[in-house]
């Protein structure tokens, strides 16, 4: 009998467990086991084999070998047939009561929780229950609020990254301390947060657009599964990212221009937009669009692949004792995967930022994406493609930690229960 479930019954009542409550618990437990058995028994053959287990877990994003599935069956199989019927299933002592497999997988949400300043992650999956109850929108609101506070706290490092990407060179070898000093000297302490306003404002439309696009693409792909496989998630997530980024891209350009502005150059966001439109035309709002879209593919792909690998490794090693990881495991997996994604797409992000800033930098010629790559490689070498990487990585751990803590607080306030 599961200790957690018994404790829950006690808490919900008077702290005592009477016979009637115990019977209700056993009935609920058997119902849960029956539901899991039916979800595995797709052929409605009245028995589950190793392939059924492999296929069901693959639909949930967990990949195990046939041998691993056979070991699971052997622990329940009483007659040596390598299949398990309902009687063997319900009597198995290895089964933990009332654990919902989709819930275990969906506990590992990370793109809603972690905000590292770049919204290129593949959107999280939500259960059908979360869709129906409207809980998913509470999750998204909590994620947006956490992202706003996280970005504001790490904004000085983000602005420093932009300055190093645009102005950094062999002749101007800007480091963290000299960059921060230069910003404060030019515009005071408030100048450290230039460009942060638009960076926070764009969280809501981008997250909502990406999530809605992701759900529509899932439908178009004809998937009947509650959660997609890793390849389908990558394709759907990347396309959703392209749609969202295409819509809000002018805001990305404004963010870069506002971060690079000098004191009194613009009165605010709308003044910046008017001046760009008047001086450079509508096309200026889509400079750097191509490298930005190309950057979504390595970022989303590597972030997803690394996160899934770390998740599956942890579940295989420790999942038998506890399918729900602690905060530290979630933070570590999210930080490592997003860092790997950023590292892979960084050269494209740097070229995008330079293209967005071309008209704002004195004496800068209008160069294409390939022209900029060649120019950087020729004058600065491969290291030139990674300028600003240090402040970018310095903000990852505080950004992830702050967004997680704030996310949990907002989620509780909105009435979303944590496990």
XYZ file of C-alpha atoms in Angstrom:
419
model
C 0.000 0.000 0.000
C 1.397 3.385 -0.999
C 2.363 5.505 1.997
C 1.777 8.753 0.036
C -1.802 7.800 -0.797
C -2.615 6.794 2.786
C -1.143 10.042 4.108
C -3.265 11.962 1.596
C -6.463 10.206 2.786
C -5.575 11.018 6.392
C -4.926 14.686 5.617
C -8.205 15.012 3.737
C -10.204 13.602 6.646
C -9.606 13.564 10.390
C -6.104 12.105 10.509
C -7.554 8.589 11.103
C -8.087 5.798 8.570
C -11.319 3.853 9.102
C -12.448 0.694 7.279
C -14.721 2.523 4.814
C -11.956 4.917 3.760
C -9.590 1.970 3.334
C -12.067 0.187 1.035
C -12.495 3.370 -1.046
C -8.738 3.626 -1.347
C -8.443 0.030 -2.628
C -11.251 0.589 -5.149
C -9.637 3.798 -6.465
C -6.267 2.069 -6.618
C -7.695 -0.812 -8.688
C -9.399 1.669 -11.057
C -6.067 3.445 -11.614
C -4.292 0.145 -12.302
C -7.065 -0.848 -14.734
C -6.741 2.463 -16.654
C -2.963 2.067 -17.004
C -3.395 -1.578 -18.116
C -5.954 -0.571 -20.774
C -3.715 2.229 -22.087
C -0.881 -0.296 -22.544
C -3.089 -3.030 -24.038
C -3.678 -1.290 -27.386
C -4.701 -4.447 -29.275
C -7.350 -5.154 -26.592
C -5.898 -8.654 -26.323
C -6.282 -8.812 -22.548
C -2.524 -8.962 -22.067
C 0.499 -6.691 -22.298
C 3.808 -7.603 -23.947
C 7.231 -5.902 -24.116
C 6.431 -4.082 -27.382
C 3.310 -2.526 -25.802
C 5.455 -1.035 -23.015
C 8.119 0.254 -25.460
C 5.499 1.890 -27.752
C 3.503 3.499 -24.912
C 6.598 5.040 -23.354
C 7.872 6.203 -26.765
C 4.612 8.138 -27.252
C 5.388 9.908 -23.975
C 8.915 10.849 -25.048
C 10.733 8.124 -23.049
C 12.798 5.692 -25.097
C 13.682 2.318 -23.590
C 15.082 -0.808 -25.237
C 13.117 -4.048 -25.736
C 15.440 -5.736 -23.213
C 14.571 -3.129 -20.562
C 10.845 -3.628 -21.236
C 11.318 -7.413 -20.936
C 12.966 -6.968 -17.521
C 9.894 -4.984 -16.400
C 7.634 -7.813 -17.605
C 9.736 -10.517 -15.921
C 9.167 -8.858 -12.556
C 5.386 -9.325 -13.032
C 5.145 -12.447 -15.228
C 4.193 -15.460 -13.090
C 3.776 -18.165 -15.785
C 6.835 -17.460 -17.991
C 4.850 -16.450 -21.114
C 6.549 -13.006 -21.347
C 3.096 -11.425 -21.371
C 1.130 -10.056 -18.419
C -2.640 -10.402 -18.069
C -4.898 -8.331 -15.777
C -4.621 -10.748 -12.811
C -0.801 -10.689 -12.907
C -0.812 -6.913 -13.414
C -3.006 -6.041 -10.408
C -1.159 -8.458 -8.086
C 2.298 -7.199 -8.979
C 4.038 -5.828 -5.851
C 6.378 -3.683 -7.992
C 3.586 -1.385 -9.183
C 3.308 1.916 -7.342
C -0.315 2.889 -6.665
C -2.063 5.705 -8.473
C 0.922 6.935 -10.482
C -0.145 8.352 -13.831
C 2.574 7.849 -16.455
C 1.685 10.953 -18.533
C 1.835 13.026 -15.338
C 5.329 11.713 -14.553
C 6.572 12.703 -18.009
C 4.804 16.069 -17.950
C 6.314 16.867 -14.547
C 9.538 17.504 -16.470
C 8.244 20.737 -18.047
C 11.072 23.180 -18.629
C 10.388 25.717 -21.363
C 7.462 27.183 -19.381
C 9.556 27.387 -16.205
C 13.026 28.454 -17.349
C 13.615 31.825 -19.002
C 17.193 32.472 -20.145
C 16.329 35.522 -22.264
C 16.026 33.623 -25.564
C 12.563 32.172 -26.184
C 13.578 29.484 -28.683
C 12.788 26.356 -26.679
C 10.233 23.815 -27.909
C 6.939 24.471 -26.024
C 5.978 22.149 -23.168
C 3.309 19.488 -23.443
C 0.149 19.760 -21.328
C -2.327 17.044 -20.322
C -5.882 17.029 -21.688
C -7.061 17.707 -18.121
C -4.936 20.890 -18.007
C -6.448 21.949 -21.365
C -10.023 21.428 -20.175
C -9.624 23.080 -16.770
C -7.717 26.085 -18.149
C -4.725 25.281 -15.911
C -2.351 25.509 -18.886
C -3.042 29.263 -19.216
C -2.219 29.690 -15.538
C 1.057 27.874 -16.185
C 1.773 30.211 -19.118
C 0.899 33.321 -17.078
C 3.179 32.109 -14.266
C 5.931 31.461 -16.819
C 5.494 34.925 -18.352
C 5.612 36.651 -14.962
C 8.696 34.663 -13.956
C 10.372 35.552 -17.268
C 9.665 39.266 -16.778
C 11.310 39.339 -13.327
C 14.168 37.066 -14.403
C 14.975 39.215 -17.475
C 14.808 42.423 -15.439
C 17.230 41.039 -12.833
C 19.754 39.936 -15.489
C 19.198 42.882 -17.909
C 22.635 44.534 -17.296
C 24.394 41.338 -18.433
C 22.073 41.067 -21.437
C 22.801 44.657 -22.519
C 26.530 44.059 -22.020
C 26.272 40.994 -24.287
C 24.655 43.095 -27.056
C 27.349 45.798 -26.753
C 30.135 43.189 -26.922
C 28.497 41.479 -29.935
C 28.257 44.767 -31.865
C 31.274 46.798 -30.704
C 33.684 44.053 -29.605
C 36.729 43.507 -31.839
C 40.515 43.065 -31.654
C 40.873 46.847 -31.400
C 38.147 47.158 -28.757
C 38.590 44.138 -26.498
C 35.721 44.918 -24.114
C 35.603 42.838 -20.923
C 32.807 42.583 -18.341
C 34.119 45.203 -15.896
C 35.179 47.711 -18.567
C 31.838 47.252 -20.369
C 29.760 47.837 -17.220
C 31.929 50.845 -16.272
C 31.525 52.282 -19.782
C 27.724 51.946 -19.614
C 27.472 53.603 -16.168
C 29.854 56.395 -17.210
C 27.824 57.151 -20.365
C 24.302 57.009 -18.917
C 24.354 56.315 -15.174
C 23.001 53.243 -13.363
C 19.637 53.367 -15.191
C 21.421 52.854 -18.525
C 22.182 49.242 -17.476
C 18.509 48.452 -18.111
C 18.212 49.973 -21.599
C 16.200 47.708 -23.883
C 14.730 45.743 -20.977
C 11.230 47.253 -21.308
C 10.618 45.913 -24.820
C 12.339 42.629 -23.868
C 9.743 42.094 -21.116
C 6.770 43.318 -23.205
C 7.459 40.787 -25.981
C 7.249 37.782 -23.617
C 3.419 37.654 -23.610
C 2.710 37.813 -27.381
C 5.628 35.525 -28.235
C 4.720 32.826 -25.671
C 1.005 32.892 -26.549
C 1.628 32.812 -30.319
C 4.161 30.003 -30.034
C 1.931 27.877 -27.823
C -1.166 28.348 -30.056
C 0.877 27.667 -33.215
C 2.341 24.527 -31.590
C -1.125 23.184 -30.743
C -2.400 23.854 -34.295
C 0.672 22.214 -35.894
C 0.146 19.163 -33.646
C -3.401 18.877 -35.029
C -2.224 19.303 -38.633
C 0.348 16.543 -38.081
C -2.589 14.299 -37.198
C -1.197 13.213 -33.850
C -3.766 11.572 -31.587
C -1.267 11.210 -28.758
C -1.439 13.398 -25.662
C 2.322 13.933 -25.927
C 4.436 13.865 -29.092
C 7.622 11.906 -29.751
C 10.918 13.788 -29.714
C 11.182 14.187 -33.536
C 7.590 15.400 -33.885
C 8.102 17.797 -30.959
C 11.226 19.209 -32.620
C 9.449 19.769 -35.966
C 6.276 21.228 -34.408
C 8.270 23.326 -31.911
C 10.624 24.741 -34.550
C 7.741 25.687 -36.876
C 5.844 27.272 -33.967
C 9.010 29.221 -33.078
C 9.343 30.497 -36.666
C 5.695 31.651 -36.704
C 5.971 33.428 -33.330
C 9.350 35.024 -34.112
C 8.172 36.193 -37.553
C 5.244 37.989 -35.933
C 7.141 39.730 -33.127
C 10.489 40.190 -34.923
C 10.218 44.019 -35.164
C 10.244 44.005 -31.346
C 13.583 42.120 -31.440
C 15.055 44.863 -33.647
C 13.705 47.554 -31.306
C 15.249 45.746 -28.321
C 18.703 45.776 -29.969
C 18.460 49.428 -31.031
C 17.259 50.540 -27.588
C 20.055 48.568 -25.882
C 22.642 50.288 -28.121
C 21.183 53.783 -27.868
C 23.080 56.714 -26.409
C 21.612 59.053 -23.781
C 18.715 61.173 -25.170
C 18.827 59.436 -28.579
C 15.261 58.107 -28.216
C 12.462 59.251 -25.907
C 11.062 55.726 -25.610
C 9.933 52.624 -27.511
C 7.428 54.399 -29.797
C 9.890 57.211 -30.587
C 12.546 54.632 -31.500
C 10.082 52.853 -33.827
C 9.077 56.148 -35.492
C 12.693 57.208 -36.079
C 13.651 53.826 -37.591
C 10.555 53.845 -39.840
C 11.196 57.410 -40.972
C 14.947 57.057 -41.549
C 15.279 53.474 -42.813
C 11.843 52.268 -43.865
C 9.838 49.163 -42.981
C 12.578 46.726 -44.087
C 14.769 47.840 -41.150
C 12.396 45.987 -38.803
C 13.317 42.672 -40.446
C 17.114 43.005 -40.591
C 18.795 39.848 -39.321
C 15.580 37.860 -39.857
C 17.228 34.974 -41.760
C 20.018 34.166 -39.231
C 17.445 34.483 -36.435
C 15.151 31.884 -38.038
C 18.079 29.587 -38.854
C 19.206 29.847 -35.223
C 15.919 28.343 -34.001
C 16.806 24.929 -35.519
C 20.108 24.225 -33.665
C 18.847 25.878 -30.461
C 15.532 23.992 -30.267
C 17.009 20.710 -31.535
C 20.005 20.577 -29.202
C 18.109 21.915 -26.169
C 15.401 19.275 -26.655
C 17.823 16.412 -27.391
C 20.092 17.189 -24.409
C 17.130 17.665 -22.033
C 15.484 14.403 -23.154
C 18.809 12.538 -22.812
C 19.401 13.876 -19.288
C 15.772 13.169 -18.342
C 15.865 9.581 -19.618
C 19.247 8.922 -17.977
C 17.904 10.125 -14.627
C 14.648 8.114 -14.971
C 16.548 4.925 -15.846
C 18.917 5.297 -12.892
C 16.636 6.653 -10.180
C 13.072 6.433 -11.579
C 12.418 3.103 -9.834
C 12.552 4.806 -6.428
C 11.059 8.171 -7.358
C 9.721 9.272 -10.767
C 9.557 12.922 -9.678
C 12.972 14.616 -9.520
C 13.930 17.239 -6.978
C 14.309 20.947 -7.774
C 18.070 20.620 -8.171
C 17.749 17.908 -10.860
C 15.206 19.966 -12.838
C 17.335 23.129 -12.601
C 20.516 21.269 -13.582
C 18.911 19.547 -16.610
C 17.268 22.789 -17.798
C 20.455 24.822 -17.367
C 22.703 22.331 -19.180
C 20.297 21.817 -22.107
C 19.605 25.533 -22.683
C 23.329 26.332 -22.406
C 24.131 23.716 -25.066
C 21.362 25.129 -27.288
C 22.690 28.678 -26.912
C 26.258 27.560 -27.636
C 25.188 25.893 -30.897
C 23.169 28.858 -32.178
C 25.379 31.674 -30.809
C 27.254 32.583 -34.052
C 23.878 33.037 -35.819
C 22.592 35.142 -32.888
C 25.694 37.356 -33.073
C 25.318 37.900 -36.838
C 21.593 38.648 -36.322
C 22.401 41.307 -33.684
C 25.044 42.943 -35.891
C 22.639 43.071 -38.831
C 19.925 44.604 -36.610
C 22.409 47.243 -35.442
C 24.050 48.110 -38.806
C 22.324 51.472 -39.329
C 22.805 52.423 -35.663
C 26.595 51.961 -35.773
C 28.502 54.850 -37.313
C 30.419 53.967 -40.464
C 28.952 50.428 -40.646
C 28.207 49.217 -44.162
C 25.085 47.184 -44.989
C 26.428 43.615 -45.230
C 24.496 40.396 -45.863
C 24.508 37.400 -43.502
C 27.171 35.456 -45.449
C 29.172 38.669 -45.955
C 29.197 39.294 -42.193
C 30.316 35.716 -41.447
C 33.217 36.075 -43.895
C 34.108 39.520 -42.544
C 34.199 38.306 -38.915
C 36.195 35.177 -39.794
C 38.702 37.241 -41.792
C 39.251 40.048 -39.252
C 38.698 38.279 -35.907
C 38.807 34.519 -36.562
C 36.388 31.920 -35.085
C 36.506 33.582 -31.625
C 34.881 36.670 -33.163
C 31.668 34.649 -33.615
C 31.470 34.129 -29.842
C 31.939 37.704 -28.584
C 29.683 38.407 -25.602
C 29.460 34.715 -24.699
C 30.824 35.254 -21.156
C 28.085 37.646 -19.918
C 25.554 35.489 -21.775
C 26.579 32.381 -19.817
C 26.966 34.313 -16.552
C 23.277 35.192 -16.666
C 22.039 31.628 -17.332
C 22.236 30.257 -13.743
C 20.727 33.354 -12.025
C 18.091 33.621 -14.788
C 17.050 29.968 -14.426
C 17.062 30.121 -10.603
C 15.070 33.365 -10.403
C 12.514 32.278 -13.018
C 11.978 28.927 -11.235
C 11.439 30.488 -7.781
C 9.126 33.218 -9.125
C 7.250 30.679 -11.297
C 6.511 28.517 -8.250
C 5.285 31.540 -6.242
C 3.009 32.840 -9.037
C 1.717 29.313 -9.698
C 0.732 28.952 -6.021
C -0.943 32.372 -6.063
C -2.960 31.383 -9.154
C -4.088 28.173 -7.449
C -1.993 25.685 -9.429
C -0.942 22.943 -7.040
C 2.661 21.731 -7.002
C 3.362 18.053 -6.519
